[in-house]
């Protein structure tokens, strides 16, 4: 456990002692600020009975933050280690391959969650000045961040897997971004089958990320997205571990 914690601190240090980490945080803050500004203008122009969290989820800013930030956060995980030559040194240390993979994933997830903390502040500000407690319900806020956590874990695991496949950070980011876009586009496929019956409509309803996030934003936590995100995260981390272990098979 001590070795794992040491590796996690090392990963967090790589994020906070590099310019990419601060660029990601600055970009996310800019998008959140712009989204918050547009949200206030929309609420002033027209009242809504939907939770503010649901309104935020339905905008492009949330998905833009997720689709772009996750590849940038994870592109350094393994690719930079391989490119700089420190990967072999790391793997010869008294740590297991599983600990390395978990440390990379955990460090990226902690940074990812810290990146979303300003959103919590904006929701509290809106709750305070709106004088309407039901506009931002605490239970809805909890379910919203559960959705952010689950969806982020899947995308961070995808980014770790992409980074483990190559020595180039750019290629790792592109592969992760393309995979994230593919998962996101499945939501639009599920919408085309929403009004239809049959096994296809039921199957695509399980992978509709937009619909899942709308449920989380309403305060509804369904077991189906929980199983989808957790199982996909574990599978991608398993594949990342297998890629790391493949170095032993090479002559």
CSV table of C-alpha atoms in Angstrom, one decimal:
chain,number,residue,atom,x,y,z
A,1,UNK,CA,0.0,0.0,0.0
A,2,UNK,CA,2.9,2.4,0.8
A,3,UNK,CA,4.4,1.8,-2.6
A,4,UNK,CA,1.0,2.5,-4.3
A,5,UNK,CA,0.6,5.8,-2.4
A,6,UNK,CA,4.1,6.8,-3.3
A,7,UNK,CA,3.3,6.2,-7.0
A,8,UNK,CA,0.1,8.1,-6.7
A,9,UNK,CA,1.9,11.1,-5.2
A,10,UNK,CA,4.4,10.8,-8.1
A,11,UNK,CA,1.6,10.9,-10.6
A,12,UNK,CA,-0.1,13.9,-9.0
A,13,UNK,CA,3.3,15.7,-9.0
A,14,UNK,CA,3.6,15.1,-12.7
A,15,UNK,CA,0.3,16.8,-13.3
A,16,UNK,CA,0.9,19.8,-11.0
A,17,UNK,CA,4.5,20.4,-11.9
A,18,UNK,CA,4.0,20.5,-15.6
A,19,UNK,CA,2.4,23.2,-17.8
A,20,UNK,CA,-0.2,20.7,-19.2
A,21,UNK,CA,-2.0,20.4,-15.9
A,22,UNK,CA,-2.4,24.1,-15.5
A,23,UNK,CA,-3.5,24.5,-19.1
A,24,UNK,CA,-6.2,21.9,-18.6
A,25,UNK,CA,-7.4,23.6,-15.4
A,26,UNK,CA,-7.4,27.0,-17.1
A,27,UNK,CA,-9.3,25.8,-20.1
A,28,UNK,CA,-11.9,24.0,-17.9
A,29,UNK,CA,-12.4,27.1,-15.8
A,30,UNK,CA,-12.9,29.2,-18.9
A,31,UNK,CA,-15.5,26.8,-20.3
A,32,UNK,CA,-17.3,26.6,-16.9
A,33,UNK,CA,-17.3,30.3,-16.6
A,34,UNK,CA,-18.7,30.7,-20.1
A,35,UNK,CA,-21.3,28.0,-19.5
A,36,UNK,CA,-22.3,29.5,-16.2
A,37,UNK,CA,-22.7,32.9,-17.9
A,38,UNK,CA,-24.9,31.5,-20.6
A,39,UNK,CA,-26.9,29.5,-18.0
A,40,UNK,CA,-27.7,32.7,-16.1
A,41,UNK,CA,-28.8,34.5,-19.2
A,42,UNK,CA,-31.1,31.6,-20.1
A,43,UNK,CA,-32.6,31.5,-16.7
A,44,UNK,CA,-33.2,35.2,-16.7
A,45,UNK,CA,-34.9,35.1,-20.0
A,46,UNK,CA,-37.1,32.1,-19.4
A,47,UNK,CA,-37.9,30.2,-16.2
A,48,UNK,CA,-37.5,26.5,-16.0
A,49,UNK,CA,-38.7,23.7,-13.8
A,50,UNK,CA,-35.7,21.5,-14.5
A,51,UNK,CA,-32.8,21.2,-12.1
A,52,UNK,CA,-29.9,23.5,-13.0
A,53,UNK,CA,-27.6,20.4,-13.1
A,54,UNK,CA,-29.8,19.0,-15.8
A,55,UNK,CA,-29.6,22.2,-17.8
A,56,UNK,CA,-25.8,22.2,-17.5
A,57,UNK,CA,-25.6,18.6,-18.6
A,58,UNK,CA,-27.6,19.3,-21.7
A,59,UNK,CA,-25.1,21.9,-23.0
A,60,UNK,CA,-22.2,21.2,-25.2
A,61,UNK,CA,-19.7,22.6,-22.6
A,62,UNK,CA,-19.9,19.6,-20.3
A,63,UNK,CA,-19.2,17.2,-23.0
A,64,UNK,CA,-16.5,19.3,-24.5
A,65,UNK,CA,-14.7,19.5,-21.2
A,66,UNK,CA,-15.0,15.7,-20.8
A,67,UNK,CA,-14.0,14.7,-24.3
A,68,UNK,CA,-11.0,17.0,-24.5
A,69,UNK,CA,-9.8,17.0,-20.9
A,70,UNK,CA,-9.6,13.2,-20.3
A,71,UNK,CA,-7.2,12.6,-23.3
A,72,UNK,CA,-5.0,15.5,-22.3
A,73,UNK,CA,-4.8,14.3,-18.7
A,74,UNK,CA,-3.9,10.8,-19.5
A,75,UNK,CA,-1.7,11.2,-22.6
A,76,UNK,CA,1.4,11.5,-20.4
A,77,UNK,CA,0.6,8.5,-18.3
A,78,UNK,CA,2.7,5.8,-20.1
A,79,UNK,CA,3.7,7.5,-23.3
A,80,UNK,CA,5.9,10.0,-21.7
A,81,UNK,CA,7.6,7.3,-19.5
A,82,UNK,CA,8.4,5.3,-22.6
A,83,UNK,CA,9.6,8.3,-24.6
A,84,UNK,CA,11.8,9.7,-21.9
A,85,UNK,CA,13.3,6.3,-21.0
A,86,UNK,CA,12.0,6.2,-17.4
A,87,UNK,CA,9.5,3.4,-18.1
A,88,UNK,CA,12.0,0.6,-17.7
A,89,UNK,CA,13.5,2.2,-14.6
A,90,UNK,CA,10.0,2.4,-13.1
A,91,UNK,CA,9.2,-1.2,-14.0
A,92,UNK,CA,12.4,-2.5,-12.4
A,93,UNK,CA,11.5,-0.8,-9.1
A,94,UNK,CA,10.0,-3.0,-6.3
A,95,UNK,CA,6.4,-2.4,-7.5
A,96,UNK,CA,4.1,-4.7,-9.4
A,97,UNK,CA,2.6,-3.9,-12.8
A,98,UNK,CA,-0.8,-3.7,-11.2
A,99,UNK,CA,0.3,-1.1,-8.8
A,100,UNK,CA,1.8,1.0,-11.6
A,101,UNK,CA,-1.5,0.8,-13.6
A,102,UNK,CA,-3.6,1.6,-10.5
A,103,UNK,CA,-1.4,4.5,-9.5
A,104,UNK,CA,-1.5,6.0,-13.0
A,105,UNK,CA,-5.3,5.7,-13.0
A,106,UNK,CA,-5.8,7.0,-9.5
A,107,UNK,CA,-3.5,10.0,-10.0
A,108,UNK,CA,-5.4,10.9,-13.2
A,109,UNK,CA,-8.8,10.5,-11.5
A,110,UNK,CA,-7.8,12.7,-8.5
A,111,UNK,CA,-6.7,15.4,-10.9
A,112,UNK,CA,-9.9,14.9,-12.9
A,113,UNK,CA,-12.0,15.3,-9.8
A,114,UNK,CA,-10.1,18.4,-8.6
A,115,UNK,CA,-10.7,19.9,-12.1
A,116,UNK,CA,-14.5,19.7,-11.5
A,117,UNK,CA,-14.5,21.3,-8.0
A,118,UNK,CA,-15.2,24.8,-9.3
A,119,UNK,CA,-18.5,23.5,-10.7
A,120,UNK,CA,-19.6,22.8,-7.1
A,121,UNK,CA,-18.8,26.4,-6.2
A,122,UNK,CA,-20.9,27.8,-9.1
A,123,UNK,CA,-23.8,25.7,-8.1
A,124,UNK,CA,-23.7,27.0,-4.5
A,125,UNK,CA,-23.4,30.6,-5.7
A,126,UNK,CA,-26.5,30.1,-7.9
A,127,UNK,CA,-28.4,28.5,-5.0
A,128,UNK,CA,-27.5,31.4,-2.8
A,129,UNK,CA,-28.5,34.3,-5.1
A,130,UNK,CA,-31.5,32.6,-6.6
A,131,UNK,CA,-33.4,32.4,-3.3
A,132,UNK,CA,-34.9,29.2,-4.5
A,133,UNK,CA,-33.5,26.1,-2.6
A,134,UNK,CA,-35.2,23.6,-4.9
A,135,UNK,CA,-33.3,25.0,-7.9
A,136,UNK,CA,-30.2,23.2,-6.8
A,137,UNK,CA,-31.1,20.3,-4.5
A,138,UNK,CA,-28.3,18.7,-2.5
A,139,UNK,CA,-29.3,15.2,-3.4
A,140,UNK,CA,-29.3,16.2,-7.1
A,141,UNK,CA,-25.9,17.7,-6.7
A,142,UNK,CA,-24.6,14.4,-5.2
A,143,UNK,CA,-26.1,12.3,-8.1
A,144,UNK,CA,-24.6,14.8,-10.6
A,145,UNK,CA,-21.1,14.3,-9.2
A,146,UNK,CA,-21.7,10.6,-9.1
A,147,UNK,CA,-22.4,10.7,-12.8
A,148,UNK,CA,-19.3,12.9,-13.4
A,149,UNK,CA,-17.2,10.4,-11.4
A,150,UNK,CA,-18.5,7.3,-13.2
A,151,UNK,CA,-18.3,8.8,-16.7
A,152,UNK,CA,-14.9,10.2,-16.0
A,153,UNK,CA,-13.5,6.9,-14.7
A,154,UNK,CA,-14.4,5.3,-18.0
A,155,UNK,CA,-12.8,8.0,-20.1
A,156,UNK,CA,-9.7,8.2,-17.9
A,157,UNK,CA,-9.3,4.4,-18.1
A,158,UNK,CA,-9.7,4.7,-21.9
A,159,UNK,CA,-7.0,7.3,-21.9
A,160,UNK,CA,-4.6,5.2,-19.8
A,161,UNK,CA,-5.1,2.3,-22.2
A,162,UNK,CA,-4.4,4.5,-25.2
A,163,UNK,CA,-1.3,5.9,-23.5
A,164,UNK,CA,0.0,2.4,-22.8
A,165,UNK,CA,-0.2,1.5,-26.5
A,166,UNK,CA,2.3,4.1,-27.8
A,167,UNK,CA,5.4,6.2,-27.1
A,168,UNK,CA,3.9,9.4,-28.5
A,169,UNK,CA,1.7,11.6,-26.3
A,170,UNK,CA,0.0,13.1,-29.4
A,171,UNK,CA,-1.0,9.7,-30.7
A,172,UNK,CA,-2.2,8.6,-27.3
A,173,UNK,CA,-4.4,11.8,-27.0
A,174,UNK,CA,-5.8,11.3,-30.6
A,175,UNK,CA,-6.6,7.6,-29.9
A,176,UNK,CA,-8.3,8.4,-26.6
A,177,UNK,CA,-10.2,11.3,-28.1
A,178,UNK,CA,-11.4,9.2,-31.1
A,179,UNK,CA,-12.5,6.4,-28.7
A,180,UNK,CA,-14.3,8.9,-26.5
A,181,UNK,CA,-16.1,10.5,-29.5
A,182,UNK,CA,-17.2,7.0,-30.6
A,183,UNK,CA,-18.7,6.3,-27.2
A,184,UNK,CA,-20.4,9.6,-27.3
A,185,UNK,CA,-21.9,9.1,-30.7
A,186,UNK,CA,-23.5,5.9,-29.6
A,187,UNK,CA,-25.9,8.2,-27.6
A,188,UNK,CA,-27.2,9.6,-30.8
A,189,UNK,CA,-27.7,6.1,-32.2
A,190,UNK,CA,-29.7,5.2,-29.1
A,191,UNK,CA,-31.9,8.3,-29.6
A,192,UNK,CA,-32.9,7.0,-33.1
A,193,UNK,CA,-34.1,3.8,-31.5
A,194,UNK,CA,-35.8,5.5,-28.5
A,195,UNK,CA,-39.3,5.4,-30.1
A,196,UNK,CA,-38.9,1.9,-31.4
A,197,UNK,CA,-39.4,-1.5,-29.8
A,198,UNK,CA,-37.2,-4.6,-29.9
A,199,UNK,CA,-33.8,-5.8,-28.7
A,200,UNK,CA,-31.9,-3.1,-30.7
A,201,UNK,CA,-33.7,-0.3,-28.9
A,202,UNK,CA,-33.1,-1.9,-25.5
A,203,UNK,CA,-29.4,-2.6,-26.3
A,204,UNK,CA,-28.6,1.0,-27.4
A,205,UNK,CA,-30.5,2.4,-24.5
A,206,UNK,CA,-27.9,0.8,-22.2
A,207,UNK,CA,-25.1,2.8,-23.9
A,208,UNK,CA,-26.8,6.2,-24.2
A,209,UNK,CA,-24.4,8.4,-22.3
A,210,UNK,CA,-26.5,11.5,-22.8
A,211,UNK,CA,-29.6,9.9,-21.4
A,212,UNK,CA,-27.6,8.4,-18.5
A,213,UNK,CA,-26.2,11.8,-17.6
A,214,UNK,CA,-29.7,13.4,-17.8
A,215,UNK,CA,-30.9,10.8,-15.3
A,216,UNK,CA,-28.0,11.6,-12.9
A,217,UNK,CA,-28.7,15.3,-13.3
A,218,UNK,CA,-32.3,14.7,-12.3
A,219,UNK,CA,-31.2,12.9,-9.1
A,220,UNK,CA,-31.9,9.4,-10.5
A,221,UNK,CA,-29.1,6.8,-10.0
A,222,UNK,CA,-29.9,3.7,-12.1
A,223,UNK,CA,-28.0,0.4,-11.7
A,224,UNK,CA,-27.6,0.0,-15.5
A,225,UNK,CA,-25.3,2.9,-16.0
A,226,UNK,CA,-23.4,1.9,-12.9
A,227,UNK,CA,-22.8,-1.6,-14.2
A,228,UNK,CA,-21.9,-0.2,-17.7
A,229,UNK,CA,-19.3,2.4,-16.5
A,230,UNK,CA,-17.7,0.2,-13.8
A,231,UNK,CA,-17.4,-2.8,-16.0
A,232,UNK,CA,-16.0,-0.8,-18.9
A,233,UNK,CA,-13.5,0.9,-16.6
A,234,UNK,CA,-12.3,-2.4,-15.1
A,235,UNK,CA,-12.1,-3.9,-18.6
A,236,UNK,CA,-10.0,-1.0,-19.9
A,237,UNK,CA,-7.7,-1.2,-16.9
A,238,UNK,CA,-7.4,-4.9,-17.4
A,239,UNK,CA,-6.4,-4.3,-21.0
A,240,UNK,CA,-3.9,-1.6,-19.9
A,241,UNK,CA,-2.3,-4.1,-17.5
A,242,UNK,CA,-2.0,-6.7,-20.3
A,243,UNK,CA,-0.3,-4.2,-22.5
A,244,UNK,CA,2.2,-3.3,-19.8
A,245,UNK,CA,2.8,-7.0,-19.1
A,246,UNK,CA,3.4,-7.7,-22.8
A,247,UNK,CA,6.9,-6.2,-22.5
A,248,UNK,CA,7.9,-9.5,-20.9
A,249,UNK,CA,6.9,-11.5,-23.9
A,250,UNK,CA,9.2,-9.5,-26.2
A,251,UNK,CA,12.6,-11.1,-27.0
